[in-house]
PDB file of C-alpha atoms in Angstrom:
ATOM      1  CA  SER A1380      -2.253  -9.164   9.486  1.00 54.00           C
ATOM      2  CA  GLY A1381      -4.537 -11.943   8.361  1.00 69.00           C
ATOM      3  CA  GLN A1382      -7.378 -10.120  10.633  1.00 79.00           C
ATOM      4  CA  LEU A1383      -7.107  -7.504   7.458  1.00 78.00           C
ATOM      5  CA  ALA A1384      -7.900 -10.276   5.436  1.00 74.00           C
ATOM      6  CA  LEU A1385     -10.843 -11.681   7.292  1.00 77.00           C
ATOM      7  CA  CYS A1386     -12.470  -8.351   7.545  1.00 79.00           C
ATOM      8  CA  HIS A1387     -12.373  -8.154   3.922  1.00 77.00           C
ATOM      9  CA  GLN A1388     -13.919 -11.467   3.712  1.00 81.00           C
ATOM     10  CA  ASP A1389     -16.394 -10.998   6.047  1.00 82.00           C
ATOM     11  CA  ILE A1390     -16.954  -7.315   3.844  1.00 83.00           C
ATOM     12  CA  GLN A1391     -17.901  -9.275   0.521  1.00 83.00           C
ATOM     13  CA  ARG A1392     -19.585 -11.901   1.908  1.00 84.00           C
ATOM     14  CA  ALA A1393     -22.118  -8.829   3.667  1.00 83.00           C
ATOM     15  CA  LEU A1394     -22.497  -7.102   1.007  1.00 78.00           C
ATOM     16  CA  GLU A1395     -23.326  -9.914  -1.679  1.00 85.00           C
ATOM     17  CA  LEU A1396     -25.601 -10.625   0.792  1.00 85.00           C
ATOM     18  CA  GLU A1397     -27.191  -7.046   1.321  1.00 85.00           C
ATOM     19  CA  PRO A1398     -25.332  -5.090  -1.768  1.00 83.00           C
ATOM     20  CA  GLN A1399     -26.492  -2.071  -0.109  1.00 86.00           C
ATOM     21  CA  HIS A1400     -25.731  -2.926   3.068  1.00 81.00           C
ATOM     22  CA  GLY A1401     -24.315   0.833   4.611  1.00 85.00           C
ATOM     23  CA  SER A1402     -22.348   0.269   7.008  1.00 86.00           C
ATOM     24  CA  ALA A1403     -20.524  -2.766   4.951  1.00 83.00           C
ATOM     25  CA  GLN A1404     -20.004  -0.161   2.013  1.00 87.00           C
ATOM     26  CA  ALA A1405     -18.573   2.459   4.936  1.00 90.00           C
ATOM     27  CA  MET A1406     -16.081  -0.183   5.505  1.00 88.00           C
ATOM     28  CA  ARG A1407     -15.116  -1.421   1.917  1.00 87.00           C
ATOM     29  CA  GLN A1408     -14.694   2.381   1.486  1.00 92.00           C
ATOM     30  CA  ARG A1409     -12.183   2.576   3.990  1.00 92.00           C
ATOM     31  CA  LEU A1410     -10.611  -0.127   3.590  1.00 89.00           C
ATOM     32  CA  LEU A1411      -9.917   0.823   0.109  1.00 92.00           C
ATOM     33  CA  ARG A1412      -8.647   4.194   0.802  1.00 95.00           C
ATOM     34  CA  ARG A1413      -6.883   2.878   3.514  1.00 94.00           C
ATOM     35  CA  GLY A1414      -4.856   0.668   0.085  1.00 94.00           C
ATOM     36  CA  GLN A1415      -4.362   3.116  -1.810  1.00 97.00           C
ATOM     37  CA  GLU A1416      -2.860   5.136   1.269  1.00 97.00           C
ATOM     38  CA  ALA A1417      -0.578   2.558   2.016  1.00 97.00           C
ATOM     39  CA  LYS A1418       0.281   2.472  -2.352  1.00 98.00           C
ATOM     40  CA  ALA A1419       1.018   6.436  -2.022  1.00 98.00           C
ATOM     41  CA  GLU A1420       3.158   5.694   1.208  1.00 98.00           C
ATOM     42  CA  ALA A1421       5.205   2.181  -0.929  1.00 98.00           C
ATOM     43  CA  VAL A1422       5.481   4.632  -3.768  1.00 98.00           C
ATOM     44  CA  SER A1423       7.235   7.163  -1.451  1.00 98.00           C
ATOM     45  CA  LYS A1424       9.250   5.100   0.321  1.00 98.00           C
ATOM     46  CA  ALA A1425      10.289   2.736  -3.393  1.00 97.00           C
ATOM     47  CA  LEU A1426      11.542   6.221  -4.972  1.00 97.00           C
ATOM     48  CA  CYS A1427      13.386   7.222  -1.461  1.00 98.00           C
ATOM     49  CA  GLY A1428      15.488   4.218  -2.270  1.00 97.00           C
ATOM     50  CA  ASP A1429      13.567   2.390   1.096  1.00 98.00           C
ATOM     51  CA  LEU A1430      12.662  -1.116  -0.784  1.00 98.00           C
ATOM     52  CA  ARG A1431      12.048  -3.173   2.241  1.00 98.00           C
ATOM     53  CA  GLY A1432      10.136  -0.370   3.884  1.00 98.00           C
ATOM     54  CA  ALA A1433       8.169   0.203   0.440  1.00 98.00           C
ATOM     55  CA  LEU A1434       7.452  -4.130   0.397  1.00 98.00           C
ATOM     56  CA  LEU A1435       6.025  -3.539   4.214  1.00 98.00           C
ATOM     57  CA  LYS A1436       3.664  -0.819   3.037  1.00 98.00           C
ATOM     58  CA  ILE A1437       2.580  -2.601  -0.560  1.00 98.00           C
ATOM     59  CA  SER A1438       1.912  -5.985   1.379  1.00 96.00           C
ATOM     60  CA  PHE A1439      -0.594  -3.848   3.805  1.00 94.00           C
ATOM     61  CA  ALA A1440      -2.455  -2.427   0.865  1.00 96.00           C
ATOM     62  CA  ILE A1441      -2.390  -5.890  -0.492  1.00 95.00           C
ATOM     63  CA  GLU A1442      -4.163  -6.738   2.087  1.00 92.00           C
ATOM     64  CA  SER A1443      -6.768  -3.699   2.153  1.00 91.00           C
ATOM     65  CA  ASP A1444      -7.530  -4.663  -1.019  1.00 91.00           C
ATOM     66  CA  PRO A1445      -6.901  -8.462  -2.515  1.00 92.00           C
ATOM     67  CA  SER A1446      -8.367  -7.562  -5.566  1.00 91.00           C
ATOM     68  CA  ALA A1447      -6.714  -4.255  -6.968  1.00 94.00           C
ATOM     69  CA  ALA A1448      -4.150  -5.427  -9.451  1.00 96.00           C
ATOM     70  CA  GLU A1449      -1.979  -2.471  -9.759  1.00 96.00           C
ATOM     71  CA  PHE A1450      -1.017  -3.449  -5.799  1.00 98.00           C
ATOM     72  CA  PHE A1451       0.050  -6.879  -7.492  1.00 98.00           C
ATOM     73  CA  THR A1452       2.567  -5.455  -9.960  1.00 98.00           C
ATOM     74  CA  LEU A1453       3.881  -2.912  -7.398  1.00 98.00           C
ATOM     75  CA  ARG A1454       4.766  -5.425  -4.919  1.00 98.00           C
ATOM     76  CA  GLY A1455       6.021  -8.142  -7.936  1.00 98.00           C
ATOM     77  CA  THR A1456       7.856  -5.035  -9.265  1.00 97.00           C
ATOM     78  CA  LEU A1457       9.791  -4.731  -5.296  1.00 98.00           C
ATOM     79  CA  LEU A1458      10.467  -8.130  -5.333  1.00 98.00           C
ATOM     80  CA  ARG A1459      11.751  -8.315  -8.905  1.00 97.00           C
ATOM     81  CA  ARG A1460      14.082  -5.034  -7.328  1.00 96.00           C
ATOM     82  CA  LEU A1461      14.901  -7.491  -4.290  1.00 97.00           C
ATOM     83  CA  LYS A1462      16.292 -10.535  -6.205  1.00 95.00           C
ATOM     84  CA  ASP A1463      13.163 -12.290  -5.267  1.00 96.00           C
ATOM     85  CA  PHE A1464      12.359 -13.369  -8.993  1.00 95.00           C
ATOM     86  CA  SER A1465       9.927 -16.300  -7.691  1.00 93.00           C
ATOM     87  CA  ALA A1466       7.820 -14.541  -5.562  1.00 97.00           C
ATOM     88  CA  ALA A1467       8.010 -11.893  -8.149  1.00 97.00           C
ATOM     89  CA  HIS A1468       6.875 -13.850 -10.926  1.00 94.00           C
ATOM     90  CA  LYS A1469       4.042 -14.802  -8.781  1.00 97.00           C
ATOM     91  CA  ASP A1470       2.958 -11.480  -8.205  1.00 98.00           C
ATOM     92  CA  LEU A1471       3.009 -10.489 -11.267  1.00 96.00           C
ATOM     93  CA  ALA A1472       1.279 -13.504 -12.633  1.00 94.00           C
ATOM     94  CA  ARG A1473      -1.706 -12.671  -9.896  1.00 96.00           C
ATOM     95  CA  ALA A1474      -2.265  -9.079 -11.205  1.00 96.00           C
ATOM     96  CA  ARG A1475      -2.512 -10.418 -14.686  1.00 93.00           C
ATOM     97  CA  GLU A1476      -5.051 -12.449 -13.692  1.00 93.00           C
ATOM     98  CA  LEU A1477      -7.154  -9.702 -12.449  1.00 94.00           C
ATOM     99  CA  GLY A1478      -6.196  -7.195 -14.847  1.00 91.00           C
ATOM    100  CA  ALA A1479      -8.888  -6.513 -17.510  1.00 90.00           C
ATOM    101  CA  PRO A1480      -7.813  -8.809 -20.458  1.00 89.00           C
ATOM    102  CA  GLY A1481      -5.580  -6.301 -22.453  1.00 88.00           C
ATOM    103  CA  GLY A1482      -6.202  -3.987 -19.875  1.00 92.00           C
ATOM    104  CA  PRO A1483      -3.083  -1.405 -18.786  1.00 92.00           C
ATOM    105  CA  GLU A1484      -2.549  -3.102 -15.242  1.00 91.00           C
ATOM    106  CA  ALA A1485      -2.384  -6.505 -17.313  1.00 90.00           C
ATOM    107  CA  GLN A1486      -0.124  -5.188 -19.964  1.00 91.00           C
ATOM    108  CA  GLU A1487       1.902  -3.295 -17.220  1.00 93.00           C
ATOM    109  CA  ALA A1488       1.506  -6.646 -14.875  1.00 93.00           C
ATOM    110  CA  ARG A1489       3.252  -8.549 -18.540  1.00 91.00           C
ATOM    111  CA  ARG A1490       6.105  -5.727 -18.901  1.00 91.00           C
ATOM    112  CA  GLN A1491       6.901  -6.036 -15.341  1.00 94.00           C
ATOM    113  CA  LEU A1492       7.098 -10.079 -15.702  1.00 92.00           C
ATOM    114  CA  ALA A1493       9.172 -10.001 -18.637  1.00 90.00           C
ATOM    115  CA  LEU A1494      11.650  -7.741 -16.960  1.00 92.00           C
ATOM    116  CA  THR A1495      12.107 -10.185 -14.356  1.00 93.00           C
ATOM    117  CA  TYR A1496      12.730 -12.946 -16.403  1.00 90.00           C
ATOM    118  CA  ASN A1497      14.965 -10.751 -17.715  1.00 89.00           C
ATOM    119  CA  ASP A1498      16.712  -9.759 -14.903  1.00 92.00           C
ATOM    120  CA  CYS A1499      16.356 -13.379 -13.278  1.00 91.00           C
ATOM    121  CA  ALA A1500      18.154 -14.511 -16.672  1.00 90.00           C
ATOM    122  CA  VAL A1501      21.183 -11.576 -16.251  1.00 90.00           C
ATOM    123  CA  HIS A1502      21.286 -13.343 -12.539  1.00 91.00           C
ATOM    124  CA  CYS A1503      21.545 -16.736 -13.459  1.00 89.00           C
ATOM    125  CA  TYR A1504      24.446 -15.014 -16.132  1.00 90.00           C
ATOM    126  CA  THR A1505      26.259 -13.950 -13.233  1.00 91.00           C
ATOM    127  CA  LEU A1506      26.102 -17.188 -11.259  1.00 91.00           C
ATOM    128  CA  GLY A1507      26.988 -19.042 -14.563  1.00 91.00           C
ATOM    129  CA  ARG A1508      24.289 -21.226 -15.531  1.00 89.00           C
ATOM    130  CA  PHE A1509      24.380 -20.037 -19.037  1.00 85.00           C
ATOM    131  CA  ASP A1510      21.256 -22.408 -20.196  1.00 86.00           C
ATOM    132  CA  GLU A1511      18.717 -21.582 -18.020  1.00 86.00           C
ATOM    133  CA  ALA A1512      20.155 -17.578 -18.738  1.00 82.00           C
ATOM    134  CA  VAL A1513      18.794 -18.411 -22.158  1.00 86.00           C
ATOM    135  CA  MET A1514      15.568 -20.445 -21.185  1.00 86.00           C
ATOM    136  CA  LEU A1515      14.504 -17.061 -18.889  1.00 83.00           C
ATOM    137  CA  LEU A1516      15.547 -14.790 -22.078  1.00 81.00           C
ATOM    138  CA  GLY A1517      13.382 -16.432 -24.283  1.00 82.00           C
ATOM    139  CA  GLU A1518      10.778 -16.222 -21.843  1.00 79.00           C
ATOM    140  CA  ALA A1519      10.873 -12.713 -21.592  1.00 76.00           C
ATOM    141  CA  LEU A1520      10.937 -12.041 -25.471  1.00 77.00           C
ATOM    142  CA  ARG A1521       8.101 -14.396 -26.296  1.00 76.00           C
ATOM    143  CA  ASP A1522       5.883 -12.626 -23.689  1.00 66.00           C
ATOM    144  CA  GLU A1523       7.391  -8.565 -24.322  1.00 60.00           C
ATOM    145  CA  ARG A1524       8.596  -8.040 -27.761  1.00 59.00           C
ATOM    146  CA  ARG A1525       8.831  -4.593 -27.194  1.00 56.00           C
ATOM    147  CA  GLU A1526      11.711  -4.356 -24.636  1.00 50.00           C
ATOM    148  CA  LYS A1527      14.582  -3.551 -26.512  1.00 52.00           C
ATOM    149  CA  GLY A1528      16.883  -4.284 -24.005  1.00 52.00           C
ATOM    150  CA  LEU A1529      15.835  -8.297 -23.826  1.00 47.00           C
ATOM    151  CA  TYR A1530      17.385  -8.407 -27.170  1.00 47.00           C
ATOM    152  CA  VAL A1531      20.505  -6.889 -26.110  1.00 48.00           C
ATOM    153  CA  ASN A1532      20.644  -8.928 -23.049  1.00 52.00           C
ATOM    154  CA  ARG A1533      20.277 -12.377 -25.590  1.00 47.00           C
ATOM    155  CA  GLY A1534      23.186 -11.396 -27.365  1.00 48.00           C
TER     156      GLY A1534
END
């Protein structure tokens, strides 16, 4: 799997040296297509309730195209649903970095990040960690003021 990341880096380097390099362009297109196919499989698995299988597929998609913000957003969302809040936060922050400022990918990543704070806060609350829960809900509200459910949980 690390081989795919190295392959992607080699293709990027080849295209930086020679932007019209035919075989490098073809290999890049193949990798991008494989990434999109893996994303589609991840979505399908997630819709069927196989979150772990979806996580494997979207991780493969990220290896195929590590610059796709949408892939990090999907993986972050899956990690949130699996209650791996730290990893979700990391992926969603990466998606925000990769997306155009104010663009749809960055906005969706921001929204999912707020939901991650919220879900983590609810989780902390159920464990009796009330101060941490209130702090996390404050973070969620600071990031996403339009999510009405966040205000309900804060009460």
